[in-house]
CSV table of C-alpha atoms in Angstrom, one decimal:
chain,number,residue,atom,x,y,z
E,1,UNK,CA,70.9,108.8,88.3
E,2,UNK,CA,67.6,110.0,89.7
E,3,UNK,CA,68.5,113.6,90.7
E,4,UNK,CA,65.2,114.9,89.4
E,5,UNK,CA,62.0,112.9,89.7
E,6,UNK,CA,58.5,113.2,88.5
E,7,UNK,CA,56.6,110.5,90.3
E,8,UNK,CA,53.4,110.8,88.4
E,9,UNK,CA,53.7,109.5,84.8
E,10,UNK,CA,50.2,110.8,83.9
E,11,UNK,CA,47.6,113.2,85.2
E,12,UNK,CA,44.0,113.8,83.9
E,13,UNK,CA,42.2,117.1,84.7
E,14,UNK,CA,38.9,118.5,83.7
E,15,UNK,CA,39.0,121.7,81.5
E,16,UNK,CA,38.8,124.8,83.6
E,17,UNK,CA,40.2,123.2,86.8
E,18,UNK,CA,43.6,123.5,88.2
E,19,UNK,CA,46.4,121.1,87.1
E,20,UNK,CA,49.2,120.5,89.6
E,21,UNK,CA,52.4,118.8,88.4
E,22,UNK,CA,55.0,117.8,90.9
E,23,UNK,CA,58.7,117.4,90.9
E,24,UNK,CA,61.3,116.3,93.5
E,25,UNK,CA,65.0,116.7,93.4
E,26,UNK,CA,68.0,115.5,95.4
E,27,UNK,CA,70.9,117.7,94.5
E,28,UNK,CA,71.0,120.8,96.7
E,29,UNK,CA,73.5,122.4,94.3
E,30,UNK,CA,70.7,123.1,91.7
E,31,UNK,CA,70.2,126.8,91.4
E,32,UNK,CA,67.5,127.0,88.7
E,33,UNK,CA,64.4,125.0,88.0
E,34,UNK,CA,62.5,125.0,84.7
E,35,UNK,CA,59.4,123.5,83.3
E,36,UNK,CA,59.1,122.4,79.7
E,37,UNK,CA,56.1,121.3,77.7
E,38,UNK,CA,56.6,118.8,74.9
E,39,UNK,CA,54.4,117.6,72.1
E,40,UNK,CA,55.2,114.4,70.2
E,41,UNK,CA,57.9,114.9,67.5
E,42,UNK,CA,58.7,118.3,68.8
E,43,UNK,CA,61.4,119.7,71.1
E,44,UNK,CA,60.7,120.8,74.7
E,45,UNK,CA,59.2,124.2,74.8
E,46,UNK,CA,60.2,126.4,77.8
E,47,UNK,CA,57.3,127.4,80.0
E,48,UNK,CA,58.5,129.0,83.2
E,49,UNK,CA,61.5,128.9,85.5
E,50,UNK,CA,62.4,129.8,89.1
E,51,UNK,CA,65.6,130.7,90.8
E,52,UNK,CA,66.5,128.8,94.0
E,53,UNK,CA,66.4,132.1,95.9
E,54,UNK,CA,62.7,132.5,95.2
E,55,UNK,CA,59.7,130.4,96.3
E,56,UNK,CA,57.2,131.5,93.6
E,57,UNK,CA,57.2,132.7,90.1
E,58,UNK,CA,54.0,133.4,88.1
E,59,UNK,CA,53.5,133.9,84.4
E,60,UNK,CA,49.9,134.1,83.2
E,61,UNK,CA,48.1,130.8,83.9
E,62,UNK,CA,51.4,129.2,85.0
E,63,UNK,CA,52.8,129.4,88.5
E,64,UNK,CA,55.8,127.5,89.8
E,65,UNK,CA,56.3,127.0,93.5
E,66,UNK,CA,59.6,126.0,95.1
E,67,UNK,CA,60.0,124.4,98.5
E,68,UNK,CA,63.8,124.2,99.1
E,69,UNK,CA,63.6,122.5,102.4
E,70,UNK,CA,61.5,119.7,100.9
E,71,UNK,CA,63.4,119.8,97.6
E,72,UNK,CA,60.1,120.0,95.9
E,73,UNK,CA,58.6,122.1,93.2
E,74,UNK,CA,55.3,122.2,91.5
E,75,UNK,CA,53.7,123.7,88.4
E,76,UNK,CA,50.2,125.0,88.7
E,77,UNK,CA,48.1,125.6,85.6
E,78,UNK,CA,44.9,127.5,86.1
E,79,UNK,CA,42.5,127.3,84.4
E,80,UNK,CA,43.5,124.3,82.4
E,81,UNK,CA,42.7,124.3,78.7
E,82,UNK,CA,42.6,121.5,76.1
E,83,UNK,CA,45.7,122.9,74.5
E,84,UNK,CA,47.6,122.2,77.7
E,85,UNK,CA,47.5,118.5,77.0
E,86,UNK,CA,51.2,117.5,76.5
E,87,UNK,CA,54.1,115.9,78.4
E,88,UNK,CA,55.5,118.2,81.0
E,89,UNK,CA,59.2,118.0,82.1
E,90,UNK,CA,60.7,119.4,85.1
E,91,UNK,CA,64.4,120.3,84.7
E,92,UNK,CA,67.1,121.5,87.1
E,93,UNK,CA,70.4,123.1,86.5
E,94,UNK,CA,73.6,124.0,88.3
E,95,UNK,CA,76.0,126.5,86.8
E,96,UNK,CA,79.2,124.6,86.3
E,97,UNK,CA,82.2,125.0,84.0
E,98,UNK,CA,80.7,127.9,82.0
E,99,UNK,CA,77.4,126.4,80.8
E,100,UNK,CA,74.1,125.4,82.2
E,101,UNK,CA,73.5,121.6,81.9
E,102,UNK,CA,69.9,120.6,82.5
E,103,UNK,CA,68.9,117.5,84.3
E,104,UNK,CA,65.4,116.4,83.4
E,105,UNK,CA,62.7,114.4,85.2
E,106,UNK,CA,60.9,111.6,83.5
E,107,UNK,CA,57.9,113.7,82.5
E,108,UNK,CA,54.2,113.7,83.3
E,109,UNK,CA,51.6,113.3,80.6
E,110,UNK,CA,48.8,115.8,81.3
E,111,UNK,CA,45.5,115.2,79.6
E,112,UNK,CA,42.8,117.9,79.8
E,113,UNK,CA,39.3,116.5,79.4
E,114,UNK,CA,36.5,118.7,78.0
D,1,UNK,CA,60.2,134.2,67.7
D,2,UNK,CA,63.8,133.0,67.2
D,3,UNK,CA,64.1,129.2,66.7
D,4,UNK,CA,66.8,126.5,66.9
D,5,UNK,CA,66.7,124.6,63.6
D,6,UNK,CA,67.7,121.0,63.3
D,7,UNK,CA,68.2,118.9,60.2
D,8,UNK,CA,67.3,116.3,59.1
D,9,UNK,CA,64.1,115.6,61.0
D,10,UNK,CA,64.6,111.9,60.6
D,11,UNK,CA,67.8,110.0,59.7
D,12,UNK,CA,68.0,106.2,59.1
D,13,UNK,CA,71.5,104.7,59.1
D,14,UNK,CA,73.1,101.3,59.1
D,15,UNK,CA,75.0,100.2,62.1
D,16,UNK,CA,78.7,101.2,61.9
D,17,UNK,CA,78.0,104.2,59.6
D,18,UNK,CA,78.9,107.7,60.5
D,19,UNK,CA,76.1,110.3,60.9
D,20,UNK,CA,76.2,114.1,61.3
D,21,UNK,CA,73.3,115.8,62.9
D,22,UNK,CA,73.0,119.5,62.2
D,23,UNK,CA,71.8,122.4,64.1
D,24,UNK,CA,71.5,126.2,63.6
D,25,UNK,CA,71.3,127.8,67.1
D,26,UNK,CA,69.7,131.2,67.7
D,27,UNK,CA,72.0,133.8,66.3
D,28,UNK,CA,72.9,135.8,69.4
D,29,UNK,CA,73.3,132.7,71.7
D,30,UNK,CA,76.7,131.8,72.9
D,31,UNK,CA,76.1,128.4,74.6
D,32,UNK,CA,75.2,125.3,72.6
D,33,UNK,CA,74.1,121.8,73.8
D,34,UNK,CA,73.1,118.4,72.6
D,35,UNK,CA,70.6,116.2,74.4
D,36,UNK,CA,69.0,112.9,73.5
D,37,UNK,CA,65.9,111.1,74.4
D,38,UNK,CA,65.6,107.3,73.9
D,39,UNK,CA,62.0,106.3,73.3
D,40,UNK,CA,60.1,106.2,76.6
D,41,UNK,CA,63.0,107.6,78.6
D,42,UNK,CA,64.0,111.0,80.0
D,43,UNK,CA,65.8,113.7,78.1
D,44,UNK,CA,69.5,113.3,78.8
D,45,UNK,CA,72.3,115.8,78.6
D,46,UNK,CA,75.1,114.9,76.2
D,47,UNK,CA,77.4,117.9,75.8
D,48,UNK,CA,77.7,121.6,76.2
D,49,UNK,CA,79.9,123.9,74.0
D,50,UNK,CA,81.1,127.4,74.6
D,51,UNK,CA,83.8,129.6,73.1
D,52,UNK,CA,84.7,126.9,70.6
D,53,UNK,CA,85.3,124.2,73.0
D,54,UNK,CA,83.4,121.5,75.0
D,55,UNK,CA,82.4,122.9,78.5
D,56,UNK,CA,81.1,119.6,79.9
D,57,UNK,CA,80.2,116.2,78.6
D,58,UNK,CA,78.3,113.3,80.0
D,59,UNK,CA,79.3,109.6,80.3
D,60,UNK,CA,77.2,108.9,77.2
D,61,UNK,CA,79.4,111.3,75.2
D,62,UNK,CA,82.3,108.8,74.5
D,63,UNK,CA,85.0,108.8,71.8
D,64,UNK,CA,82.4,107.9,69.2
D,65,UNK,CA,80.8,111.4,69.6
D,66,UNK,CA,82.2,114.7,68.6
D,67,UNK,CA,80.8,118.3,68.2
D,68,UNK,CA,81.9,121.1,66.0
D,69,UNK,CA,81.0,124.6,65.2
D,70,UNK,CA,82.4,124.7,61.7
D,71,UNK,CA,81.3,128.2,60.9
D,72,UNK,CA,79.4,131.1,62.6
D,73,UNK,CA,76.0,129.5,62.4
D,74,UNK,CA,76.1,125.7,62.4
D,75,UNK,CA,76.6,123.4,65.4
D,76,UNK,CA,77.0,119.7,64.5
D,77,UNK,CA,77.0,116.4,66.4
D,78,UNK,CA,78.9,113.5,64.8
D,79,UNK,CA,78.6,109.9,65.7
D,80,UNK,CA,81.5,108.1,64.2
D,81,UNK,CA,80.3,104.5,64.1
D,82,UNK,CA,76.7,104.2,65.1
D,83,UNK,CA,75.3,101.4,67.3
D,84,UNK,CA,71.8,100.2,67.6
D,85,UNK,CA,71.5,101.8,71.0
D,86,UNK,CA,72.3,105.2,69.5
D,87,UNK,CA,68.7,105.2,68.1
D,88,UNK,CA,67.0,108.1,69.8
D,89,UNK,CA,65.7,111.6,69.4
D,90,UNK,CA,68.6,114.1,69.5
D,91,UNK,CA,67.8,117.7,70.5
D,92,UNK,CA,70.0,120.7,70.0
D,93,UNK,CA,69.6,123.6,72.3
D,94,UNK,CA,71.2,127.1,72.7
D,95,UNK,CA,71.2,129.7,75.4
D,96,UNK,CA,72.2,133.4,75.7
D,97,UNK,CA,74.2,133.0,78.8
D,98,UNK,CA,75.6,130.4,81.1
D,99,UNK,CA,73.4,131.3,84.0
D,100,UNK,CA,70.6,133.5,85.1
D,101,UNK,CA,66.8,132.9,85.2
D,102,UNK,CA,66.0,134.2,81.8
D,103,UNK,CA,68.9,132.9,79.7
D,104,UNK,CA,66.5,131.7,76.9
D,105,UNK,CA,67.4,128.1,76.9
D,106,UNK,CA,65.7,127.0,73.7
D,107,UNK,CA,65.5,123.5,72.1
D,108,UNK,CA,65.1,122.5,68.5
D,109,UNK,CA,62.5,120.1,67.2
D,110,UNK,CA,64.9,117.2,67.2
D,111,UNK,CA,66.4,114.7,64.8
D,112,UNK,CA,65.0,111.2,65.1
D,113,UNK,CA,68.0,108.9,64.5
D,114,UNK,CA,67.2,105.2,63.7
D,115,UNK,CA,70.1,102.8,63.5
D,116,UNK,CA,69.3,99.5,61.7
């Protein structure tokens, strides 16, 4: 089941530059997309989300772009900071049966180099 | 900031034993979930729970698994007879609502279950 895919297992970016993390999905029924950040031995921490009716959502240094026709979304972090080093998961949801199940991608390990 | 609390942080159990993983969701949340992550793999949905019953469960959530909200605050996952392949990080999550962009889907720090 590969409904949500993050094709880059790792990404290395210099501090101060832009980090761009990508995610593709196959299920056109997904209505919300979320990005989570995860440190080792911790749970996923919510970063930002976007509804399928929008194409952009911005929160501080984080911006998520959604291209529905391409079934692609991306997370932009600018400027990147050392504390951004973590694993980033893309997740998608479709409202069914009274609760919002999340389908996760495999994650991308982001390393910010000083 | 409100948190989802999970206990224990690490549980080691013998194969065939029953384990109960405990979670205290955020107090005003109405929807509760369990996910798991096997080492090196993606986070996978197990079950969702609303209004004192299971809303949806995945193929992983077979008869060996059960969930319960025994009182107004705790949400538990029970594995009746653990197998080696149940070894994973188990995450509890809760959300305010079943839909909407800002429904506050929040995860706990996880319980690392090791079956030996």
